[in-house]
Coordinates of C-alpha atoms in Angstrom, one line a residue:
M806 CA 123.6 119.8 98.6
H807 CA 126.0 118.8 95.9
P808 CA 124.3 119.1 92.4
M809 CA 124.9 115.4 91.6
L810 CA 123.4 114.4 95.0
N811 CA 120.4 116.6 94.2
V812 CA 119.9 114.8 90.9
A813 CA 120.1 111.4 92.7
V814 CA 117.5 112.5 95.3
K815 CA 115.2 113.7 92.5
A816 CA 115.7 110.3 90.7
A817 CA 115.0 108.3 93.9
R818 CA 111.8 110.2 94.7
R819 CA 110.6 109.8 91.1
A820 CA 111.2 106.0 91.3
G821 CA 109.6 105.9 94.7
S822 CA 106.4 107.3 93.3
V823 CA 106.5 104.6 90.6
I824 CA 107.0 101.9 93.2
Q825 CA 104.4 103.1 95.6
R826 CA 101.8 103.2 92.9
A827 CA 102.7 99.7 91.9
S828 CA 102.5 98.5 95.6
L829 CA 98.7 99.3 95.6
N830 CA 98.1 96.6 92.9
L831 CA 100.6 93.8 93.7
D832 CA 98.3 91.1 92.4
T833 CA 98.5 92.5 88.9
I834 CA 102.2 93.0 88.6
R835 CA 104.1 90.9 86.1
V836 CA 107.0 89.0 87.7
E837 CA 109.9 87.2 86.0
K838 CA 112.2 84.7 87.7
K839 CA 115.9 85.4 86.9
K840 CA 117.2 82.5 88.9
H841 CA 116.3 80.6 92.2
N842 CA 114.7 83.1 94.6
D843 CA 115.7 86.1 92.4
F844 CA 112.9 88.0 90.9
V845 CA 112.3 91.1 88.7
T846 CA 109.0 92.9 88.3
E847 CA 107.7 95.4 85.9
A848 CA 107.9 97.9 88.8
D849 CA 111.7 97.3 89.0
R850 CA 112.1 98.1 85.4
A851 CA 109.8 101.1 85.4
A852 CA 111.6 102.5 88.5
E853 CA 115.0 101.9 86.9
D854 CA 113.9 103.7 83.7
A855 CA 112.7 106.6 85.8
I856 CA 116.0 106.9 87.6
I857 CA 118.1 106.6 84.5
N858 CA 116.0 109.2 82.6
V859 CA 116.5 111.7 85.4
I860 CA 120.3 111.1 85.6
L861 CA 120.9 111.2 81.8
E862 CA 118.8 114.3 81.4
A863 CA 121.2 116.1 83.8
Y864 CA 124.4 114.2 82.8
P865 CA 123.9 112.6 79.3
K866 CA 127.6 111.5 79.0
H867 CA 127.8 109.7 82.3
A868 CA 128.0 105.9 82.5
I869 CA 125.3 103.7 84.1
L870 CA 125.5 100.4 86.0
A871 CA 122.0 99.3 86.8
E872 CA 120.7 95.9 88.2
E873 CA 118.1 95.3 85.5
S874 CA 119.4 97.0 82.4
G875 CA 123.1 96.4 83.0
A876 CA 126.0 98.6 82.0
K877 CA 125.9 101.6 79.6
G878 CA 128.8 103.7 78.6
I879 CA 131.2 102.1 81.0
G880 CA 134.8 103.2 80.2
S881 CA 133.6 106.2 78.3
S882 CA 133.2 108.5 81.3
E883 CA 135.0 109.1 84.6
Y884 CA 131.6 109.2 86.2
E885 CA 129.5 106.1 86.8
W886 CA 126.0 105.8 88.4
I887 CA 125.3 102.5 90.3
I888 CA 121.6 101.8 90.6
D889 CA 119.3 99.3 92.3
P890 CA 115.7 100.4 91.6
I891 CA 114.2 98.0 94.2
D892 CA 116.5 96.5 96.7
G893 CA 114.3 94.0 98.4
T894 CA 112.1 92.9 95.5
T895 CA 110.9 89.8 97.3
N896 CA 109.7 91.9 100.2
F897 CA 108.0 94.3 97.8
L898 CA 106.2 91.4 96.1
H899 CA 104.9 90.2 99.5
G900 CA 103.8 93.7 100.6
H901 CA 106.4 93.6 103.3
P902 CA 107.5 97.3 103.7
Q903 CA 111.3 96.8 103.8
Y904 CA 112.7 97.7 100.4
G905 CA 114.6 100.7 99.1
I906 CA 116.0 102.5 96.1
S907 CA 119.8 102.7 96.0
I908 CA 121.7 105.2 93.9
A909 CA 125.4 105.9 94.0
M910 CA 127.7 108.1 91.9
A911 CA 131.4 107.1 91.5
H912 CA 134.1 109.3 90.1
K913 CA 137.2 107.4 88.9
G914 CA 136.0 104.3 90.8
Q915 CA 135.5 106.1 94.1
I916 CA 132.0 106.5 95.4
Q917 CA 131.3 110.3 96.0
Q918 CA 127.5 110.6 96.3
A919 CA 124.9 108.3 97.7
V920 CA 121.2 108.1 98.2
V921 CA 119.1 105.3 99.7
Y922 CA 115.4 106.0 99.8
D923 CA 112.8 104.0 101.7
P924 CA 109.5 104.9 100.0
S925 CA 107.3 103.1 102.5
R926 CA 108.5 105.2 105.4
N927 CA 109.6 108.2 103.3
D928 CA 113.1 107.9 104.8
L929 CA 115.8 109.6 102.7
F930 CA 119.4 108.7 103.5
T931 CA 122.0 110.8 101.8
A932 CA 125.8 111.2 101.9
S933 CA 128.5 113.1 100.1
R934 CA 132.1 112.1 100.6
G935 CA 133.8 114.3 103.2
V936 CA 130.5 116.1 104.1
G937 CA 128.7 113.6 106.3
A938 CA 125.6 111.4 106.2
F939 CA 122.0 112.4 106.8
L940 CA 118.5 111.0 107.3
N941 CA 115.8 113.4 106.2
D942 CA 118.3 116.3 106.4
R943 CA 119.3 115.3 110.0
R944 CA 123.0 114.4 110.6
I945 CA 123.4 110.7 111.6
R946 CA 126.2 108.8 113.4
V947 CA 126.9 105.2 114.1
S948 CA 125.9 103.8 117.5
K949 CA 128.2 104.4 120.5
R950 CA 127.5 100.9 121.9
F951 CA 130.6 98.7 121.7
M952 CA 129.9 95.8 124.2
M953 CA 129.0 92.9 121.8
N954 CA 126.4 91.5 124.2
E955 CA 124.5 94.8 123.9
C956 CA 124.8 95.1 120.1
L957 CA 122.2 94.3 117.4
I958 CA 123.7 93.0 114.2
G959 CA 122.1 93.0 110.8
T960 CA 122.7 90.3 108.2
G961 CA 121.4 88.7 105.0
F962 CA 120.8 85.0 104.4
P963 CA 122.1 83.2 101.3
V964 CA 119.1 83.0 99.0
S965 CA 119.8 82.7 95.3
D966 CA 123.2 81.0 95.8
Q967 CA 123.2 78.6 98.6
S968 CA 126.6 77.1 97.9
Y969 CA 128.1 78.7 101.0
I970 CA 125.1 78.1 103.4
D971 CA 127.1 76.0 105.8
Q972 CA 129.9 78.6 106.0
Y973 CA 127.2 81.3 106.7
L974 CA 125.4 79.3 109.3
G975 CA 128.6 78.9 111.3
M976 CA 129.0 82.6 111.2
L977 CA 125.4 83.2 112.2
K978 CA 125.6 80.8 115.2
D979 CA 128.7 82.5 116.6
V980 CA 127.3 86.0 116.1
I981 CA 123.9 85.1 117.7
G982 CA 125.8 83.6 120.7
K983 CA 127.8 86.8 121.4
T984 CA 125.4 89.6 120.7
A985 CA 122.0 91.0 121.8
G986 CA 120.5 89.7 118.6
V987 CA 120.6 89.4 114.8
R988 CA 118.1 90.9 112.3
R989 CA 117.6 89.8 108.7
E990 CA 115.3 92.3 106.9
G991 CA 116.0 91.5 103.3
A992 CA 117.4 94.8 101.8
A993 CA 121.2 95.3 102.2
S994 CA 121.1 99.0 101.3
L995 CA 118.7 99.7 104.2
D996 CA 120.7 97.3 106.4
L997 CA 123.8 99.5 105.9
C998 CA 121.7 102.6 106.6
N999 CA 120.5 101.1 109.8
V1000 CA 124.2 100.8 110.9
A1001 CA 124.8 104.4 109.8
C1002 CA 122.0 105.8 111.9
G1003 CA 122.6 103.6 115.0
R1004 CA 119.5 101.3 114.7
T1005 CA 122.0 98.4 114.5
E1006 CA 125.6 98.2 115.5
G1007 CA 127.0 96.1 112.7
F1008 CA 126.1 94.2 109.5
F1009 CA 127.6 91.3 107.5
E1010 CA 126.6 89.5 104.3
L1011 CA 128.2 87.4 101.6
N1012 CA 128.0 87.6 97.8
L1013 CA 126.3 90.9 97.3
K1014 CA 126.3 92.9 94.1
P1015 CA 127.8 96.4 93.6
W1016 CA 124.3 98.0 93.4
D1017 CA 123.4 96.5 96.7
I1018 CA 126.2 98.1 98.6
A1019 CA 127.6 101.1 96.7
A1020 CA 125.4 103.8 98.2
G1021 CA 125.0 102.3 101.7
S1022 CA 128.7 101.8 102.1
L1023 CA 129.4 105.6 101.7
I1024 CA 126.5 106.4 104.1
V1025 CA 128.1 104.2 106.7
Q1026 CA 131.5 105.7 106.2
E1027 CA 130.3 109.3 106.4
A1028 CA 128.4 108.4 109.6
G1029 CA 131.7 107.4 111.2
G1030 CA 131.6 103.7 110.5
I1031 CA 134.0 101.4 108.7
V1032 CA 133.3 99.0 105.8
T1033 CA 135.6 96.1 105.0
D1034 CA 135.5 92.6 103.6
F1035 CA 135.6 89.5 105.9
T1036 CA 139.4 89.8 106.2
G1037 CA 139.3 93.4 107.3
E1038 CA 140.6 94.6 103.9
Q1039 CA 139.1 96.7 101.2
G1040 CA 138.0 94.0 98.7
W1041 CA 134.4 94.2 99.6
F1042 CA 133.1 96.0 96.5
E1043 CA 134.7 93.4 94.2
S1044 CA 133.9 90.3 96.3
G1045 CA 130.5 91.4 97.6
D1046 CA 131.5 90.0 101.0
I1047 CA 130.9 93.0 103.3
V1048 CA 131.2 93.8 107.0
A1049 CA 130.2 97.2 108.4
G1050 CA 130.0 98.8 111.8
S1051 CA 131.5 101.4 114.2
P1052 CA 135.3 100.9 114.6
K1053 CA 135.1 99.0 117.9
V1054 CA 132.2 96.8 116.9
L1055 CA 133.7 96.1 113.4
A1056 CA 136.9 94.8 115.0
Q1057 CA 135.0 92.4 117.3
L1058 CA 132.6 91.3 114.5
L1059 CA 135.6 90.4 112.3
Q1060 CA 137.0 88.3 115.1
L1061 CA 133.7 86.4 115.4
L1062 CA 133.6 85.8 111.6
A1063 CA 137.3 84.9 111.1
P1064 CA 137.1 81.2 111.9
H1065 CA 134.6 80.7 109.1
V1066 CA 136.4 82.7 106.4
S1067 CA 138.2 80.7 103.7
K1068 CA 141.9 81.4 103.7

């Protein structure tokens, strides 16, 4: 395992311990509302602190981009860690066991190492660029299904920003009509990992943040999948509009979404 990936795994597991302890006392957790349907808890902040402490102990000069504490040292280092301490905070608050810890390391703007950890199931997804993607040390690959009527597609609903809800509902209607089903589980990092290990054949969502997709995107790519924006280009990290899947499924999914994409 690459030394930086090893540090990311250590950080994710430490944060997982913080989160699982907090999950035993959800009624006592302090919660703040950042904006409509967007929450942060003391568990988010404690988990993020745990991750950052592990990383900076190993690499004190590296930059950090984290969901809750923001950017630190950006521009001062070629190395940047992109962190979401709890992807799926709303699920966590409700005791719904679909949330994950997402940690990615980028070098000169390109993601090189990725960890997504599901503490409820103790599922650890990892990837290093050019080495492959793994679930609990077992190599994973995207699904071999390619007939859309046999494919299960993951997605995420507009929640905090509903300005594009009509556009999204048009996409959802067309995808439901052409596939075996659509699943909305509420944690984009885990949705991408589901594509990587073949639990779903594709995924699409609008308006995500870098920490939602940085780690999961590399895990998909290293599992043999493709990640694009809604036009099939590589602007997904900047726009937050992302489509992922195996090569054959991605092409068909982009065709379904195309009529609803703003030109």
